[in-house]
Amino acid sequence: MNSLIEISNVSFSYDGKINVLENINLNIEENSYYGIYGHSGSGKSTLLFLIGNLLNPDLGKIEYRFSNIKKNTGFVFQFFNLINELTILENAKLAQYIRNKKENLKEIKQFAEILGISELLNKFPTELSGGEKQRASILRAVVGNVKIILADEPTGSLDMKNKIIVFKLFRDLIKFNKTVIVVSHEKELMDFCDNKILLEDGKIKGES
């Protein structure tokens, strides 16, 4: 597989004080499914935000094998962050427009079917269950022909049944040339990922 992102000797601290991440080296390959896990405060979300170019490292470098990082990256968050005044379809169309300055209804319908929410496209977020909202947020993240999906504790507010559904759905996206990186504190969910990365005290302690 080809390398998509290369992380070399990256360290990061907030306010230049305590290191949150220290000397991180990681190679992200395209069309792969990564799980980053560890206890609260281990630096998981910070690493994800660095990969997504929402933060800049203090030391080291992150190299991308694609252009326009913002356009090619979709984010999924624990609390969905859907716009309640827009339908699920409109949320997805807005994401497409922000990324590509155009809408693609065919793409939305394709991924909505994969995510099992085709019948929910004309509903508002307030009309959906927690699991449905998270699948809608995945739809918003994946449309617009993104290369990489970054998910920060995407199942933290869901029951176990819906946690498993979401982690399985991420795997389905790999077939469409997507790379998925999921952060979770729940080690048992890492079995759905192809590559598991353990973070402890800001350092990578294991890869499998």
Short mmCIF file of C-alpha atoms in Angstrom, two decimals:
data_model
loop_
_atom_site.label_atom_id
_atom_site.label_comp_id
_atom_site.label_asym_id
_atom_site.label_seq_id
_atom_site.Cartn_x
_atom_site.Cartn_y
_atom_site.Cartn_z
CA MET A 1 0.00 0.00 0.00
CA ASN A 2 1.05 3.58 -0.57
CA SER A 3 1.78 5.96 2.25
CA LEU A 4 -0.83 8.69 2.71
CA ILE A 5 0.57 10.51 5.76
CA GLU A 6 4.01 10.27 7.39
CA ILE A 7 4.47 11.50 10.96
CA SER A 8 8.10 11.95 11.97
CA ASN A 9 9.44 12.74 15.47
CA VAL A 10 6.39 14.81 16.36
CA SER A 11 6.02 16.37 19.79
CA PHE A 12 3.30 18.71 21.01
CA SER A 13 2.58 20.66 24.19
CA TYR A 14 -0.08 23.13 25.20
CA ASP A 15 1.37 26.54 26.11
CA GLY A 16 4.87 25.09 25.72
CA LYS A 17 4.72 23.41 29.10
CA ILE A 18 3.86 19.74 29.64
CA ASN A 19 4.33 17.48 26.62
CA VAL A 20 1.03 15.97 25.47
CA LEU A 21 2.75 13.99 22.71
CA GLU A 22 6.42 13.07 22.56
CA ASN A 23 8.46 11.80 19.61
CA ILE A 24 5.57 10.27 17.65
CA ASN A 25 6.50 8.31 14.52
CA LEU A 26 3.69 6.83 12.46
CA ASN A 27 3.01 5.94 8.85
CA ILE A 28 -0.62 6.09 7.68
CA GLU A 29 -1.29 4.02 4.56
CA GLU A 30 -4.10 4.70 2.12
CA ASN A 31 -7.28 2.61 2.14
CA SER A 32 -6.62 1.42 5.71
CA TYR A 33 -8.50 1.42 9.02
CA TYR A 34 -6.60 2.65 12.09
CA GLY A 35 -7.67 2.63 15.72
CA ILE A 36 -5.88 4.78 18.30
CA TYR A 37 -6.67 3.86 21.89
CA GLY A 38 -5.51 4.58 25.43
CA HIS A 39 -6.75 6.03 28.69
CA SER A 40 -8.09 9.56 29.06
CA GLY A 41 -5.31 12.12 28.76
CA SER A 42 -2.99 9.88 26.77
CA GLY A 43 -2.93 12.29 23.81
CA LYS A 44 -5.26 10.41 21.44
CA SER A 45 -7.43 13.34 20.39
CA THR A 46 -4.43 15.67 20.16
CA LEU A 47 -2.75 13.26 17.74
CA LEU A 48 -5.94 13.11 15.67
CA PHE A 49 -6.14 16.92 15.52
CA LEU A 50 -2.50 17.08 14.44
CA ILE A 51 -3.18 14.56 11.67
CA GLY A 52 -6.18 16.65 10.60
CA ASN A 53 -4.07 19.82 10.52
CA LEU A 54 -6.19 21.45 13.24
CA LEU A 55 -3.04 21.76 15.35
CA ASN A 56 0.63 22.23 14.43
CA PRO A 57 3.43 20.21 16.05
CA ASP A 58 6.03 21.91 18.22
CA LEU A 59 8.72 19.58 16.89
CA GLY A 60 8.91 17.13 14.02
CA LYS A 61 6.89 17.12 10.82
CA ILE A 62 3.77 15.67 9.23
CA GLU A 63 3.96 15.05 5.49
CA TYR A 64 0.86 14.54 3.35
CA ARG A 65 0.88 12.67 0.05
CA PHE A 66 -2.12 14.64 -1.16
CA SER A 67 -2.96 18.30 -1.62
CA ASN A 68 -5.61 20.46 0.03
CA ILE A 69 -5.81 18.79 3.44
CA LYS A 70 -8.99 20.61 4.47
CA LYS A 71 -10.89 19.55 1.36
CA ASN A 72 -9.80 15.91 1.61
CA THR A 73 -10.46 15.37 5.33
CA GLY A 74 -13.78 14.59 6.99
CA PHE A 75 -14.29 14.75 10.77
CA VAL A 76 -16.68 12.75 12.95
CA PHE A 77 -17.16 13.88 16.55
CA GLN A 78 -18.73 12.32 19.63
CA PHE A 79 -21.61 14.79 19.80
CA PHE A 80 -22.45 14.76 16.07
CA ASN A 81 -22.24 18.55 15.43
CA LEU A 82 -25.04 18.42 12.88
CA ILE A 83 -26.89 21.65 12.03
CA ASN A 84 -30.33 21.15 13.56
CA GLU A 85 -32.01 23.67 11.25
CA LEU A 86 -31.02 21.63 8.17
CA THR A 87 -32.23 18.19 7.11
CA ILE A 88 -29.72 15.35 6.90
CA LEU A 89 -29.67 15.79 3.13
CA GLU A 90 -29.00 19.52 3.49
CA ASN A 91 -26.23 18.85 6.04
CA ALA A 92 -24.56 16.54 3.52
CA LYS A 93 -25.04 18.96 0.60
CA LEU A 94 -23.47 21.75 2.64
CA ALA A 95 -20.42 19.58 3.36
CA GLN A 96 -20.07 18.84 -0.35
CA TYR A 97 -20.35 22.50 -1.26
CA ILE A 98 -17.74 23.54 1.31
CA ARG A 99 -15.30 20.96 -0.08
CA ASN A 100 -15.98 21.13 -3.80
CA LYS A 101 -18.23 24.15 -4.39
CA LYS A 102 -20.84 21.81 -5.88
CA GLU A 103 -23.44 19.24 -4.85
CA ASN A 104 -23.56 15.57 -5.85
CA LEU A 105 -26.88 13.95 -4.94
CA LYS A 106 -25.80 10.60 -6.38
CA GLU A 107 -22.85 10.44 -3.98
CA ILE A 108 -25.05 11.33 -1.00
CA LYS A 109 -27.59 8.63 -1.85
CA GLN A 110 -24.84 6.06 -2.37
CA PHE A 111 -23.30 6.57 1.06
CA ALA A 112 -26.68 7.04 2.76
CA GLU A 113 -27.61 3.56 1.56
CA ILE A 114 -24.35 2.10 2.87
CA LEU A 115 -24.94 3.79 6.22
CA GLY A 116 -28.57 2.63 6.35
CA ILE A 117 -30.08 6.10 6.53
CA SER A 118 -31.61 6.54 3.05
CA GLU A 119 -35.07 6.97 4.57
CA LEU A 120 -33.81 9.63 6.98
CA LEU A 121 -32.41 12.12 4.46
CA ASN A 122 -35.40 14.47 4.69
CA LYS A 123 -35.56 14.39 8.48
CA PHE A 124 -33.99 16.90 10.85
CA PRO A 125 -31.33 15.86 13.40
CA THR A 126 -33.75 16.45 16.27
CA GLU A 127 -35.97 13.71 14.85
CA LEU A 128 -33.24 11.05 14.96
CA SER A 129 -31.92 8.69 17.63
CA GLY A 130 -28.31 8.92 18.82
CA GLY A 131 -27.17 6.10 16.56
CA GLU A 132 -28.94 7.62 13.56
CA LYS A 133 -27.38 11.02 14.26
CA GLN A 134 -23.92 9.50 14.31
CA ARG A 135 -24.49 7.72 11.01
CA ALA A 136 -25.72 11.05 9.60
CA SER A 137 -22.54 12.73 10.83
CA ILE A 138 -20.48 10.01 9.11
CA LEU A 139 -22.40 10.75 5.90
CA ARG A 140 -21.53 14.41 6.21
CA ALA A 141 -17.87 13.53 6.81
CA VAL A 142 -17.47 11.16 3.87
CA VAL A 143 -19.20 13.07 1.03
CA GLY A 144 -17.25 15.42 -1.19
CA ASN A 145 -14.76 12.75 -2.27
CA VAL A 146 -12.60 12.97 0.86
CA LYS A 147 -9.51 10.78 1.22
CA ILE A 148 -9.39 10.47 5.00
CA ILE A 149 -11.96 10.30 7.80
CA LEU A 150 -10.90 11.24 11.34
CA ALA A 151 -13.26 10.17 14.12
CA ASP A 152 -12.78 11.44 17.69
CA GLU A 153 -14.56 9.16 20.19
CA PRO A 154 -17.43 8.71 17.69
CA THR A 155 -19.26 6.16 19.83
CA GLY A 156 -18.75 7.70 23.26
CA SER A 157 -22.43 8.59 23.68
CA LEU A 158 -23.87 5.40 22.11
CA ASP A 159 -24.91 2.03 23.51
CA MET A 160 -22.86 -1.06 22.65
CA LYS A 161 -25.14 -2.15 19.81
CA ASN A 162 -24.70 1.18 18.03
CA LYS A 163 -20.99 1.32 18.85
CA ILE A 164 -20.50 -1.93 16.94
CA ILE A 165 -22.66 -0.71 14.04
CA VAL A 166 -20.57 2.45 13.68
CA PHE A 167 -17.23 0.63 13.81
CA LYS A 168 -18.43 -1.87 11.19
CA LEU A 169 -19.66 0.96 8.96
CA PHE A 170 -16.23 2.58 9.02
CA ARG A 171 -14.80 -0.67 7.64
CA ASP A 172 -17.29 -0.55 4.74
CA LEU A 173 -15.90 2.85 3.74
CA ILE A 174 -12.45 1.39 3.04
CA LYS A 175 -13.91 -0.20 -0.11
CA PHE A 176 -14.40 3.31 -1.49
CA ASN A 177 -10.73 4.28 -1.23
CA LYS A 178 -11.08 5.95 2.16
CA THR A 179 -8.62 5.87 5.04
CA VAL A 180 -10.26 5.89 8.47
CA ILE A 181 -8.60 6.80 11.77
CA VAL A 182 -10.71 6.34 14.90
CA VAL A 183 -9.85 7.41 18.44
CA SER A 184 -11.46 5.51 21.31
CA HIS A 185 -10.79 4.65 24.93
CA GLU A 186 -12.64 1.34 24.46
CA LYS A 187 -10.01 -1.27 23.66
CA GLU A 188 -12.57 -3.95 22.75
CA LEU A 189 -13.71 -1.90 19.75
CA MET A 190 -10.20 -1.88 18.31
CA ASP A 191 -10.72 -5.42 17.01
CA PHE A 192 -12.71 -3.92 14.13
CA CYS A 193 -9.64 -1.96 12.98
CA ASP A 194 -6.83 -3.26 10.77
CA ASN A 195 -4.15 -1.34 12.66
CA LYS A 196 -4.23 -0.71 16.42
CA ILE A 197 -2.07 1.96 18.06
CA LEU A 198 -1.75 2.19 21.85
CA LEU A 199 -0.92 5.60 23.31
CA GLU A 200 0.25 5.99 26.90
CA ASP A 201 1.40 9.29 28.40
CA GLY A 202 1.86 10.85 24.99
CA LYS A 203 3.97 8.05 23.55
CA ILE A 204 3.22 5.14 21.22
CA LYS A 205 3.55 2.04 23.38
CA GLY A 206 2.35 -0.55 20.91
CA GLU A 207 1.28 -1.18 17.32
CA SER A 208 -0.46 -4.25 15.96
#
